């Protein structure tokens, strides 16, 4: 009969670590107060406060339930192993091994939560895809990136709202803005901020030559309420235009799209997804405030790479990740050195291993500088 005591002991250690990094004792202390506040009859008289309370409670319950589920399953595995040992029943070994393997995987996924240390890691995210150098291939590549992150969001259970899409002059898209909603959306997507490079045999080249194309992804935490940001209407240029998605593929076409330019900073935001000009303007202003809040935060902290990463031109020498389709197949992150040869899976939204590698790399970098 195999001895599982070392495996089970390591699971117990992982459970104790999870109790610490999830702050389970603190969460249990906070829960009654939050539950009481969440059931107040007048809670929704202040919608912003109501969303904050219910969001905090949902996150708390999620963490506590995840921990308690693991705690119960570790105990079940220990009980099963003890029963098999006492009875000398070797037929239970495969079941015990499977239970231990599954628990290891669950602890590995849960450990990611300990890597979310940024101020806004739990927030929703605004992502902006922008084509760069490479002509038609770059516009096609921007469209491929947009699809990749939409598929990633779908696989991860995140809600998406496409705010604006500008068609490319030759193919694909020139730019797109998408809201991705869900817990840790920004914490995960901040790893993707930067320039992405594609190498392939160009479908737009009659000679079928290999082509390099670039597109950039900008990621901003979306904050529902930004009280410190005050915008003077005189600093804004507001343009109204007819929206145009890629053949209706990405956006509900309206006649009331809104583009707002913040003149002092040059920041431009657009929204064309809502049904009225008023709604589009309100959403565009929300996005603008979030972006201005980020600028202010970066100026205060003087650490540009803390939230947005270094800013580069969208071209050669500036990429964070390369996607090579020919002459071989590989996706490689140039910061973490994480790579895979399964390019199709990545382009279909399997980006989580790159995000996890970045979070671990970022933590190691932070520890090395402290």
mmCIF file of C-alpha atoms in Angstrom:
data_model
loop_
_atom_site.group_PDB
_atom_site.id
_atom_site.type_symbol
_atom_site.label_atom_id
_atom_site.label_comp_id
_atom_site.label_asym_id
_atom_site.label_seq_id
_atom_site.Cartn_x
_atom_site.Cartn_y
_atom_site.Cartn_z
ATOM 1 C CA UNK A 1 0.000 0.000 0.000
ATOM 2 C CA UNK A 2 1.508 3.339 -1.070
ATOM 3 C CA UNK A 3 2.220 5.935 1.632
ATOM 4 C CA UNK A 4 0.500 9.229 0.766
ATOM 5 C CA UNK A 5 1.511 11.053 3.948
ATOM 6 C CA UNK A 6 4.044 13.390 2.256
ATOM 7 C CA UNK A 7 1.558 14.348 -0.477
ATOM 8 C CA UNK A 8 -1.148 15.043 2.070
ATOM 9 C CA UNK A 9 1.252 17.018 4.256
ATOM 10 C CA UNK A 10 2.109 19.267 1.297
ATOM 11 C CA UNK A 11 -1.596 19.825 0.683
ATOM 12 C CA UNK A 12 -1.990 20.860 4.325
ATOM 13 C CA UNK A 13 0.869 23.315 3.880
ATOM 14 C CA UNK A 14 -0.805 24.741 0.760
ATOM 15 C CA UNK A 15 -4.052 25.088 2.711
ATOM 16 C CA UNK A 16 -2.312 26.984 5.518
ATOM 17 C CA UNK A 17 -0.670 29.293 2.956
ATOM 18 C CA UNK A 18 -4.046 29.919 1.292
ATOM 19 C CA UNK A 19 -5.530 30.851 4.660
ATOM 20 C CA UNK A 20 -2.819 33.507 4.965
ATOM 21 C CA UNK A 21 -2.808 35.057 1.494
ATOM 22 C CA UNK A 22 -6.594 35.054 1.224
ATOM 23 C CA UNK A 23 -6.825 36.581 4.733
ATOM 24 C CA UNK A 24 -9.585 34.122 5.597
ATOM 25 C CA UNK A 25 -9.776 35.089 9.280
ATOM 26 C CA UNK A 26 -10.201 38.771 8.373
ATOM 27 C CA UNK A 27 -12.810 37.946 5.745
ATOM 28 C CA UNK A 28 -14.826 35.896 8.204
ATOM 29 C CA UNK A 29 -14.762 38.808 10.651
ATOM 30 C CA UNK A 30 -15.893 41.244 7.939
ATOM 31 C CA UNK A 31 -18.658 39.061 6.533
ATOM 32 C CA UNK A 32 -21.443 39.729 9.099
ATOM 33 C CA UNK A 33 -21.051 43.497 8.778
ATOM 34 C CA UNK A 34 -21.116 43.374 4.966
ATOM 35 C CA UNK A 35 -24.108 41.036 4.915
ATOM 36 C CA UNK A 36 -25.994 43.367 7.253
ATOM 37 C CA UNK A 37 -25.207 46.376 5.082
ATOM 38 C CA UNK A 38 -26.130 44.498 1.890
ATOM 39 C CA UNK A 39 -29.638 43.820 3.249
ATOM 40 C CA UNK A 40 -30.377 47.413 4.281
ATOM 41 C CA UNK A 41 -33.656 48.565 2.651
ATOM 42 C CA UNK A 42 -32.156 51.932 1.672
ATOM 43 C CA UNK A 43 -28.908 50.530 0.262
ATOM 44 C CA UNK A 44 -29.774 51.284 -3.363
ATOM 45 C CA UNK A 45 -30.610 54.894 -2.577
ATOM 46 C CA UNK A 46 -26.905 55.355 -3.247
ATOM 47 C CA UNK A 47 -26.214 53.111 -6.297
ATOM 48 C CA UNK A 48 -22.426 53.644 -6.232
ATOM 49 C CA UNK A 49 -22.207 52.610 -2.604
ATOM 50 C CA UNK A 50 -24.561 49.683 -3.240
ATOM 51 C CA UNK A 51 -22.391 48.374 -6.073
ATOM 52 C CA UNK A 52 -19.285 48.703 -3.913
ATOM 53 C CA UNK A 53 -20.869 46.805 -1.013
ATOM 54 C CA UNK A 54 -22.365 44.010 -3.086
ATOM 55 C CA UNK A 55 -19.156 43.666 -5.092
ATOM 56 C CA UNK A 56 -17.017 43.452 -1.972
ATOM 57 C CA UNK A 57 -19.398 40.901 -0.431
ATOM 58 C CA UNK A 58 -19.409 38.756 -3.580
ATOM 59 C CA UNK A 59 -15.593 38.739 -3.678
ATOM 60 C CA UNK A 60 -15.432 37.869 0.030
ATOM 61 C CA UNK A 61 -17.890 34.984 -0.351
ATOM 62 C CA UNK A 62 -15.993 33.738 -3.403
ATOM 63 C CA UNK A 63 -12.691 33.585 -1.504
ATOM 64 C CA UNK A 64 -14.140 32.027 1.646
ATOM 65 C CA UNK A 65 -16.121 29.425 -0.298
ATOM 66 C CA UNK A 66 -13.031 28.520 -2.360
ATOM 67 C CA UNK A 67 -10.962 28.057 0.793
ATOM 68 C CA UNK A 68 -13.614 26.088 2.663
ATOM 69 C CA UNK A 69 -14.199 23.853 -0.345
ATOM 70 C CA UNK A 70 -10.488 23.021 -0.485
ATOM 71 C CA UNK A 71 -10.375 22.485 3.270
ATOM 72 C CA UNK A 72 -13.246 19.984 3.094
ATOM 73 C CA UNK A 73 -11.733 18.138 0.124
ATOM 74 C CA UNK A 74 -8.299 17.889 1.765
ATOM 75 C CA UNK A 75 -9.976 16.344 4.798
ATOM 76 C CA UNK A 76 -11.838 13.895 2.547
ATOM 77 C CA UNK A 77 -8.579 12.874 0.856
ATOM 78 C CA UNK A 78 -6.925 12.367 4.246
ATOM 79 C CA UNK A 79 -9.854 10.261 5.447
ATOM 80 C CA UNK A 80 -9.807 8.141 2.298
ATOM 81 C CA UNK A 81 -6.048 7.565 2.567
ATOM 82 C CA UNK A 82 -6.326 6.647 6.238
ATOM 83 C CA UNK A 83 -9.154 4.200 5.542
ATOM 84 C CA UNK A 84 -7.198 2.580 2.690
ATOM 85 C CA UNK A 85 -4.095 2.262 4.889
ATOM 86 C CA UNK A 86 -5.985 0.737 7.821
ATOM 87 C CA UNK A 87 -7.749 -1.779 5.575
ATOM 88 C CA UNK A 88 -4.780 -2.377 3.313
ATOM 89 C CA UNK A 89 -7.030 -1.665 0.323
ATOM 90 C CA UNK A 90 -4.724 -0.972 -2.634
ATOM 91 C CA UNK A 91 -7.708 -0.620 -4.986
ATOM 92 C CA UNK A 92 -8.285 2.875 -3.565
ATOM 93 C CA UNK A 93 -4.841 4.128 -4.623
ATOM 94 C CA UNK A 94 -5.951 5.465 -8.060
ATOM 95 C CA UNK A 95 -8.829 7.382 -6.441
ATOM 96 C CA UNK A 96 -6.510 8.900 -3.829
ATOM 97 C CA UNK A 97 -3.924 9.828 -6.465
ATOM 98 C CA UNK A 98 -6.604 11.492 -8.601
ATOM 99 C CA UNK A 99 -7.938 13.444 -5.608
ATOM 100 C CA UNK A 100 -4.446 14.679 -4.691
ATOM 101 C CA UNK A 101 -3.674 15.687 -8.305
ATOM 102 C CA UNK A 102 -6.939 17.616 -8.571
ATOM 103 C CA UNK A 103 -6.289 19.411 -5.266
ATOM 104 C CA UNK A 104 -2.795 20.409 -6.395
ATOM 105 C CA UNK A 105 -4.262 21.935 -9.546
ATOM 106 C CA UNK A 106 -6.904 23.832 -7.575
ATOM 107 C CA UNK A 107 -4.282 25.197 -5.161
ATOM 108 C CA UNK A 108 -2.171 26.285 -8.120
ATOM 109 C CA UNK A 109 -5.088 28.233 -9.589
ATOM 110 C CA UNK A 110 -5.983 29.715 -6.210
ATOM 111 C CA UNK A 111 -2.397 30.852 -5.635
ATOM 112 C CA UNK A 112 -2.819 33.294 -8.517
ATOM 113 C CA UNK A 113 -4.976 35.414 -6.222
ATOM 114 C CA UNK A 114 -1.931 36.039 -4.049
ATOM 115 C CA UNK A 115 -0.231 37.640 -7.057
ATOM 116 C CA UNK A 116 -2.866 40.363 -7.406
ATOM 117 C CA UNK A 117 -1.221 43.078 -5.366
ATOM 118 C CA UNK A 118 -1.960 46.164 -7.481
ATOM 119 C CA UNK A 119 -4.295 48.882 -6.281
ATOM 120 C CA UNK A 120 -6.874 48.191 -8.979
ATOM 121 C CA UNK A 121 -6.231 44.526 -9.809
ATOM 122 C CA UNK A 122 -9.812 43.572 -8.946
ATOM 123 C CA UNK A 123 -11.283 46.221 -11.250
ATOM 124 C CA UNK A 124 -12.869 45.895 -14.664
ATOM 125 C CA UNK A 125 -10.580 46.751 -17.573
ATOM 126 C CA UNK A 126 -10.682 48.925 -20.650
ATOM 127 C CA UNK A 127 -8.601 47.506 -23.478
ATOM 128 C CA UNK A 128 -7.698 49.369 -26.638
ATOM 129 C CA UNK A 129 -6.350 47.536 -29.683
ATOM 130 C CA UNK A 130 -4.401 49.691 -32.138
ATOM 131 C CA UNK A 131 -2.839 48.572 -35.429
ATOM 132 C CA UNK A 132 0.777 49.627 -35.983
ATOM 133 C CA UNK A 133 3.481 49.092 -38.575
ATOM 134 C CA UNK A 134 2.705 46.549 -41.291
ATOM 135 C CA UNK A 135 -0.047 47.992 -43.463
ATOM 136 C CA UNK A 136 -2.911 45.609 -44.233
ATOM 137 C CA UNK A 137 -1.244 42.849 -42.204
ATOM 138 C CA UNK A 138 -1.137 45.095 -39.141
ATOM 139 C CA UNK A 139 -4.836 45.902 -39.477
ATOM 140 C CA UNK A 140 -5.625 42.208 -39.882
ATOM 141 C CA UNK A 141 -3.392 41.435 -36.903
ATOM 142 C CA UNK A 142 -5.241 44.018 -34.777
ATOM 143 C CA UNK A 143 -8.494 42.247 -35.644
ATOM 144 C CA UNK A 144 -6.934 38.886 -34.692
ATOM 145 C CA UNK A 145 -5.833 40.315 -31.339
ATOM 146 C CA UNK A 146 -9.311 41.694 -30.704
ATOM 147 C CA UNK A 147 -10.786 38.256 -31.353
ATOM 148 C CA UNK A 148 -8.143 36.614 -29.134
ATOM 149 C CA UNK A 149 -9.033 38.732 -26.115
ATOM 150 C CA UNK A 150 -12.766 38.432 -26.707
ATOM 151 C CA UNK A 151 -12.343 34.638 -26.799
ATOM 152 C CA UNK A 152 -10.172 34.788 -23.667
ATOM 153 C CA UNK A 153 -12.887 36.767 -21.875
ATOM 154 C CA UNK A 154 -15.562 34.319 -22.995
ATOM 155 C CA UNK A 155 -13.534 31.326 -21.782
ATOM 156 C CA UNK A 156 -12.931 33.006 -18.431
ATOM 157 C CA UNK A 157 -16.534 34.018 -17.837
ATOM 158 C CA UNK A 158 -15.896 37.756 -18.231
ATOM 159 C CA UNK A 159 -18.555 40.030 -19.709
ATOM 160 C CA UNK A 160 -17.524 42.192 -22.660
ATOM 161 C CA UNK A 161 -18.879 45.424 -24.091
ATOM 162 C CA UNK A 162 -17.420 46.668 -27.371
ATOM 163 C CA UNK A 163 -17.424 50.446 -27.103
ATOM 164 C CA UNK A 164 -15.916 51.372 -30.467
ATOM 165 C CA UNK A 165 -14.435 49.736 -33.562
ATOM 166 C CA UNK A 166 -12.801 51.555 -36.480
ATOM 167 C CA UNK A 167 -12.427 49.546 -39.651
ATOM 168 C CA UNK A 168 -9.031 49.371 -41.292
ATOM 169 C CA UNK A 169 -8.443 51.154 -44.569
ATOM 170 C CA UNK A 170 -7.288 47.927 -46.220
ATOM 171 C CA UNK A 171 -8.346 45.044 -43.962
ATOM 172 C CA UNK A 172 -9.288 44.168 -40.392
ATOM 173 C CA UNK A 173 -9.522 47.068 -37.979
ATOM 174 C CA UNK A 174 -7.573 50.222 -37.263
ATOM 175 C CA UNK A 175 -8.586 50.327 -33.590
ATOM 176 C CA UNK A 176 -11.101 49.053 -31.074
ATOM 177 C CA UNK A 177 -12.070 49.802 -27.480
ATOM 178 C CA UNK A 178 -13.602 47.074 -25.296
ATOM 179 C CA UNK A 179 -14.789 46.987 -21.704
ATOM 180 C CA UNK A 180 -14.048 43.652 -19.985
ATOM 181 C CA UNK A 181 -15.985 43.146 -16.773
ATOM 182 C CA UNK A 182 -15.289 40.674 -14.018
ATOM 183 C CA UNK A 183 -13.213 40.186 -10.901
ATOM 184 C CA UNK A 184 -9.470 40.592 -11.554
ATOM 185 C CA UNK A 185 -10.040 41.596 -15.185
ATOM 186 C CA UNK A 186 -7.477 44.379 -14.906
ATOM 187 C CA UNK A 187 -5.120 42.334 -12.733
ATOM 188 C CA UNK A 188 -4.898 39.726 -15.480
ATOM 189 C CA UNK A 189 -4.977 41.964 -18.531
ATOM 190 C CA UNK A 190 -2.304 44.389 -17.330
ATOM 191 C CA UNK A 191 0.182 41.693 -18.353
ATOM 192 C CA UNK A 192 -0.938 42.172 -21.960
ATOM 193 C CA UNK A 193 -0.275 45.903 -22.178
ATOM 194 C CA UNK A 194 2.291 46.568 -24.888
ATOM 195 C CA UNK A 195 3.201 45.852 -28.497
ATOM 196 C CA UNK A 196 2.457 42.436 -30.015
ATOM 197 C CA UNK A 197 4.403 41.235 -33.082
ATOM 198 C CA UNK A 198 3.138 38.789 -35.725
ATOM 199 C CA UNK A 199 5.340 36.960 -38.261
ATOM 200 C CA UNK A 200 3.640 34.964 -41.024
ATOM 201 C CA UNK A 201 3.301 34.423 -44.761
ATOM 202 C CA UNK A 202 1.205 37.422 -45.720
ATOM 203 C CA UNK A 203 -2.203 36.712 -47.307
ATOM 204 C CA UNK A 204 -2.050 40.256 -48.668
ATOM 205 C CA UNK A 205 1.211 39.735 -50.548
ATOM 206 C CA UNK A 206 0.903 38.351 -54.088
ATOM 207 C CA UNK A 207 4.382 36.804 -53.799
ATOM 208 C CA UNK A 208 3.450 35.119 -50.521
ATOM 209 C CA UNK A 209 6.432 36.655 -48.732
ATOM 210 C CA UNK A 210 6.892 36.520 -45.011
ATOM 211 C CA UNK A 211 5.562 39.685 -43.345
ATOM 212 C CA UNK A 212 6.012 41.198 -39.891
ATOM 213 C CA UNK A 213 3.133 43.199 -38.452
ATOM 214 C CA UNK A 214 2.595 45.019 -35.174
ATOM 215 C CA UNK A 215 -0.399 45.941 -33.025
ATOM 216 C CA UNK A 216 -0.583 47.442 -29.549
ATOM 217 C CA UNK A 217 -2.820 46.686 -26.608
ATOM 218 C CA UNK A 218 -3.406 49.406 -24.018
ATOM 219 C CA UNK A 219 -5.006 48.390 -20.735
ATOM 220 C CA UNK A 220 -6.608 50.756 -18.201
ATOM 221 C CA UNK A 221 -8.460 49.914 -14.970
ATOM 222 C CA UNK A 222 -12.070 51.043 -15.190
ATOM 223 C CA UNK A 223 -13.246 52.897 -12.108
ATOM 224 C CA UNK A 224 -16.975 53.464 -11.676
ATOM 225 C CA UNK A 225 -16.456 56.536 -9.532
ATOM 226 C CA UNK A 226 -13.456 58.828 -9.987
ATOM 227 C CA UNK A 227 -14.094 61.667 -7.504
ATOM 228 C CA UNK A 228 -10.648 63.252 -7.861
ATOM 229 C CA UNK A 229 -10.984 63.858 -11.602
ATOM 230 C CA UNK A 230 -12.616 67.156 -12.510
ATOM 231 C CA UNK A 231 -12.960 67.932 -16.204
ATOM 232 C CA UNK A 232 -13.591 71.419 -17.508
ATOM 233 C CA UNK A 233 -15.980 71.343 -20.467
ATOM 234 C CA UNK A 234 -13.777 73.951 -22.157
ATOM 235 C CA UNK A 235 -11.002 71.339 -22.299
ATOM 236 C CA UNK A 236 -13.098 68.968 -24.386
ATOM 237 C CA UNK A 237 -13.791 68.656 -28.081
ATOM 238 C CA UNK A 238 -16.843 66.472 -28.675
ATOM 239 C CA UNK A 239 -17.555 65.084 -32.125
ATOM 240 C CA UNK A 240 -20.668 63.146 -33.120
ATOM 241 C CA UNK A 241 -20.482 60.764 -36.072
ATOM 242 C CA UNK A 242 -22.073 57.670 -37.555
ATOM 243 C CA UNK A 243 -20.588 54.494 -36.122
ATOM 244 C CA UNK A 244 -19.169 51.826 -38.379
ATOM 245 C CA UNK A 245 -18.307 48.331 -37.277
ATOM 246 C CA UNK A 246 -16.722 45.624 -39.370
ATOM 247 C CA UNK A 247 -19.814 44.741 -41.346
ATOM 248 C CA UNK A 248 -21.863 44.772 -38.168
ATOM 249 C CA UNK A 249 -19.668 42.032 -36.754
ATOM 250 C CA UNK A 250 -18.437 43.963 -33.743
ATOM 251 C CA UNK A 251 -20.909 46.709 -32.951
ATOM 252 C CA UNK A 252 -24.527 47.760 -33.076
ATOM 253 C CA UNK A 253 -24.571 50.457 -35.746
ATOM 254 C CA UNK A 254 -26.110 53.749 -34.585
ATOM 255 C CA UNK A 255 -26.176 57.317 -35.841
ATOM 256 C CA UNK A 256 -24.960 58.766 -32.569
ATOM 257 C CA UNK A 257 -21.384 57.682 -31.933
ATOM 258 C CA UNK A 258 -19.388 60.107 -29.799
ATOM 259 C CA UNK A 259 -15.687 60.938 -29.835
ATOM 260 C CA UNK A 260 -14.258 63.057 -27.014
ATOM 261 C CA UNK A 261 -10.815 64.653 -27.174
ATOM 262 C CA UNK A 262 -9.265 65.939 -23.957
ATOM 263 C CA UNK A 263 -7.272 68.863 -25.339
ATOM 264 C CA UNK A 264 -4.678 69.301 -22.548
ATOM 265 C CA UNK A 265 -3.522 65.657 -22.719
ATOM 266 C CA UNK A 266 -4.513 64.686 -26.258
ATOM 267 C CA UNK A 267 -6.390 61.634 -24.929
ATOM 268 C CA UNK A 268 -9.150 60.545 -27.304
ATOM 269 C CA UNK A 269 -11.990 58.211 -26.370
ATOM 270 C CA UNK A 270 -14.901 57.011 -28.472
ATOM 271 C CA UNK A 271 -18.108 55.127 -27.831
ATOM 272 C CA UNK A 272 -20.637 53.896 -30.365
ATOM 273 C CA UNK A 273 -22.138 50.879 -28.658
ATOM 274 C CA UNK A 274 -25.029 52.524 -26.804
ATOM 275 C CA UNK A 275 -28.398 53.322 -28.350
ATOM 276 C CA UNK A 276 -28.363 57.067 -27.950
ATOM 277 C CA UNK A 277 -25.930 59.935 -28.274
ATOM 278 C CA UNK A 278 -26.473 60.770 -24.609
ATOM 279 C CA UNK A 279 -25.605 57.230 -23.478
ATOM 280 C CA UNK A 280 -22.539 57.123 -25.709
ATOM 281 C CA UNK A 281 -21.345 60.450 -24.315
ATOM 282 C CA UNK A 282 -21.838 59.301 -20.708
ATOM 283 C CA UNK A 283 -19.872 56.101 -21.311
ATOM 284 C CA UNK A 284 -17.119 57.963 -23.180
ATOM 285 C CA UNK A 285 -16.829 60.383 -20.250
ATOM 286 C CA UNK A 286 -16.527 57.449 -17.833
ATOM 287 C CA UNK A 287 -13.698 56.000 -19.893
ATOM 288 C CA UNK A 288 -12.011 59.398 -20.178
ATOM 289 C CA UNK A 289 -12.155 59.899 -16.412
ATOM 290 C CA UNK A 290 -10.637 56.447 -15.860
ATOM 291 C CA UNK A 291 -7.802 57.254 -18.260
ATOM 292 C CA UNK A 292 -7.170 60.662 -16.684
ATOM 293 C CA UNK A 293 -7.182 59.074 -13.227
ATOM 294 C CA UNK A 294 -4.506 56.698 -14.416
ATOM 295 C CA UNK A 295 -2.414 59.542 -15.807
ATOM 296 C CA UNK A 296 -2.671 61.398 -12.497
ATOM 297 C CA UNK A 297 -1.762 58.284 -10.549
ATOM 298 C CA UNK A 298 1.266 57.654 -12.727
ATOM 299 C CA UNK A 299 2.415 61.231 -12.309
ATOM 300 C CA UNK A 300 2.043 60.996 -8.528
ATOM 301 C CA UNK A 301 3.900 57.718 -8.278
ATOM 302 C CA UNK A 302 6.415 58.500 -11.040
ATOM 303 C CA UNK A 303 6.466 54.789 -11.877
ATOM 304 C CA UNK A 304 5.210 54.467 -15.414
ATOM 305 C CA UNK A 305 5.799 50.730 -15.663
ATOM 306 C CA UNK A 306 3.835 50.029 -12.464
ATOM 307 C CA UNK A 307 0.428 50.214 -14.124
ATOM 308 C CA UNK A 308 0.827 50.733 -17.840
ATOM 309 C CA UNK A 309 4.297 49.488 -18.664
ATOM 310 C CA UNK A 310 6.801 51.364 -20.780
ATOM 311 C CA UNK A 311 5.383 53.201 -23.781
ATOM 312 C CA UNK A 312 6.926 52.516 -27.177
ATOM 313 C CA UNK A 313 6.198 53.061 -30.826
ATOM 314 C CA UNK A 314 4.149 50.230 -32.293
ATOM 315 C CA UNK A 315 6.909 48.791 -34.418
ATOM 316 C CA UNK A 316 10.255 46.977 -34.558
ATOM 317 C CA UNK A 317 12.158 46.543 -31.317
ATOM 318 C CA UNK A 318 9.290 47.493 -29.031
ATOM 319 C CA UNK A 319 7.291 44.274 -28.731
ATOM 320 C CA UNK A 320 6.524 42.435 -25.504
ATOM 321 C CA UNK A 321 5.509 39.222 -27.280
ATOM 322 C CA UNK A 322 6.106 37.594 -30.652
ATOM 323 C CA UNK A 323 3.649 35.319 -32.463
ATOM 324 C CA UNK A 324 5.443 33.375 -35.209
ATOM 325 C CA UNK A 325 3.387 31.347 -37.706
ATOM 326 C CA UNK A 326 6.138 30.842 -40.313
ATOM 327 C CA UNK A 327 8.780 29.450 -40.774
ATOM 328 C CA UNK A 328 8.016 27.711 -37.459
ATOM 329 C CA UNK A 329 5.233 28.070 -34.894
ATOM 330 C CA UNK A 330 5.869 29.698 -31.547
ATOM 331 C CA UNK A 331 4.504 32.368 -29.230
ATOM 332 C CA UNK A 332 7.149 33.813 -26.901
ATOM 333 C CA UNK A 333 6.903 36.521 -24.266
ATOM 334 C CA UNK A 334 10.095 38.559 -24.319
ATOM 335 C CA UNK A 335 9.817 39.627 -20.667
ATOM 336 C CA UNK A 336 9.208 36.282 -18.990
ATOM 337 C CA UNK A 337 10.607 33.949 -21.702
ATOM 338 C CA UNK A 338 7.428 31.893 -21.431
ATOM 339 C CA UNK A 339 6.710 30.242 -24.779
ATOM 340 C CA UNK A 340 4.527 27.662 -26.494
ATOM 341 C CA UNK A 341 4.349 26.041 -29.911
ATOM 342 C CA UNK A 342 0.567 25.760 -29.841
ATOM 343 C CA UNK A 343 -0.074 29.064 -31.600
ATOM 344 C CA UNK A 344 -3.640 28.312 -32.704
ATOM 345 C CA UNK A 345 -4.735 27.741 -29.109
ATOM 346 C CA UNK A 346 -3.237 31.065 -28.007
ATOM 347 C CA UNK A 347 -4.922 32.941 -30.851
ATOM 348 C CA UNK A 348 -8.171 31.264 -29.800
ATOM 349 C CA UNK A 349 -7.912 32.789 -26.333
ATOM 350 C CA UNK A 350 -5.610 30.484 -24.362
ATOM 351 C CA UNK A 351 -3.604 33.374 -22.929
ATOM 352 C CA UNK A 352 -3.785 32.456 -19.225
ATOM 353 C CA UNK A 353 -0.350 30.748 -19.053
ATOM 354 C CA UNK A 354 1.263 33.963 -20.334
ATOM 355 C CA UNK A 355 -0.676 36.035 -17.803
ATOM 356 C CA UNK A 356 0.344 33.741 -14.945
ATOM 357 C CA UNK A 357 3.987 33.769 -16.053
ATOM 358 C CA UNK A 358 3.912 37.580 -16.125
ATOM 359 C CA UNK A 359 2.398 37.842 -12.640
ATOM 360 C CA UNK A 360 5.070 35.524 -11.219
ATOM 361 C CA UNK A 361 7.812 37.400 -13.098
ATOM 362 C CA UNK A 362 6.487 40.738 -11.882
ATOM 363 C CA UNK A 363 6.455 39.533 -8.276
ATOM 364 C CA UNK A 364 10.032 38.260 -8.603
ATOM 365 C CA UNK A 365 11.089 41.616 -10.087
ATOM 366 C CA UNK A 366 9.396 43.513 -7.262
ATOM 367 C CA UNK A 367 11.030 41.315 -4.607
ATOM 368 C CA UNK A 368 14.431 41.787 -6.228
ATOM 369 C CA UNK A 369 14.145 45.572 -5.955
ATOM 370 C CA UNK A 370 12.971 45.686 -2.337
#
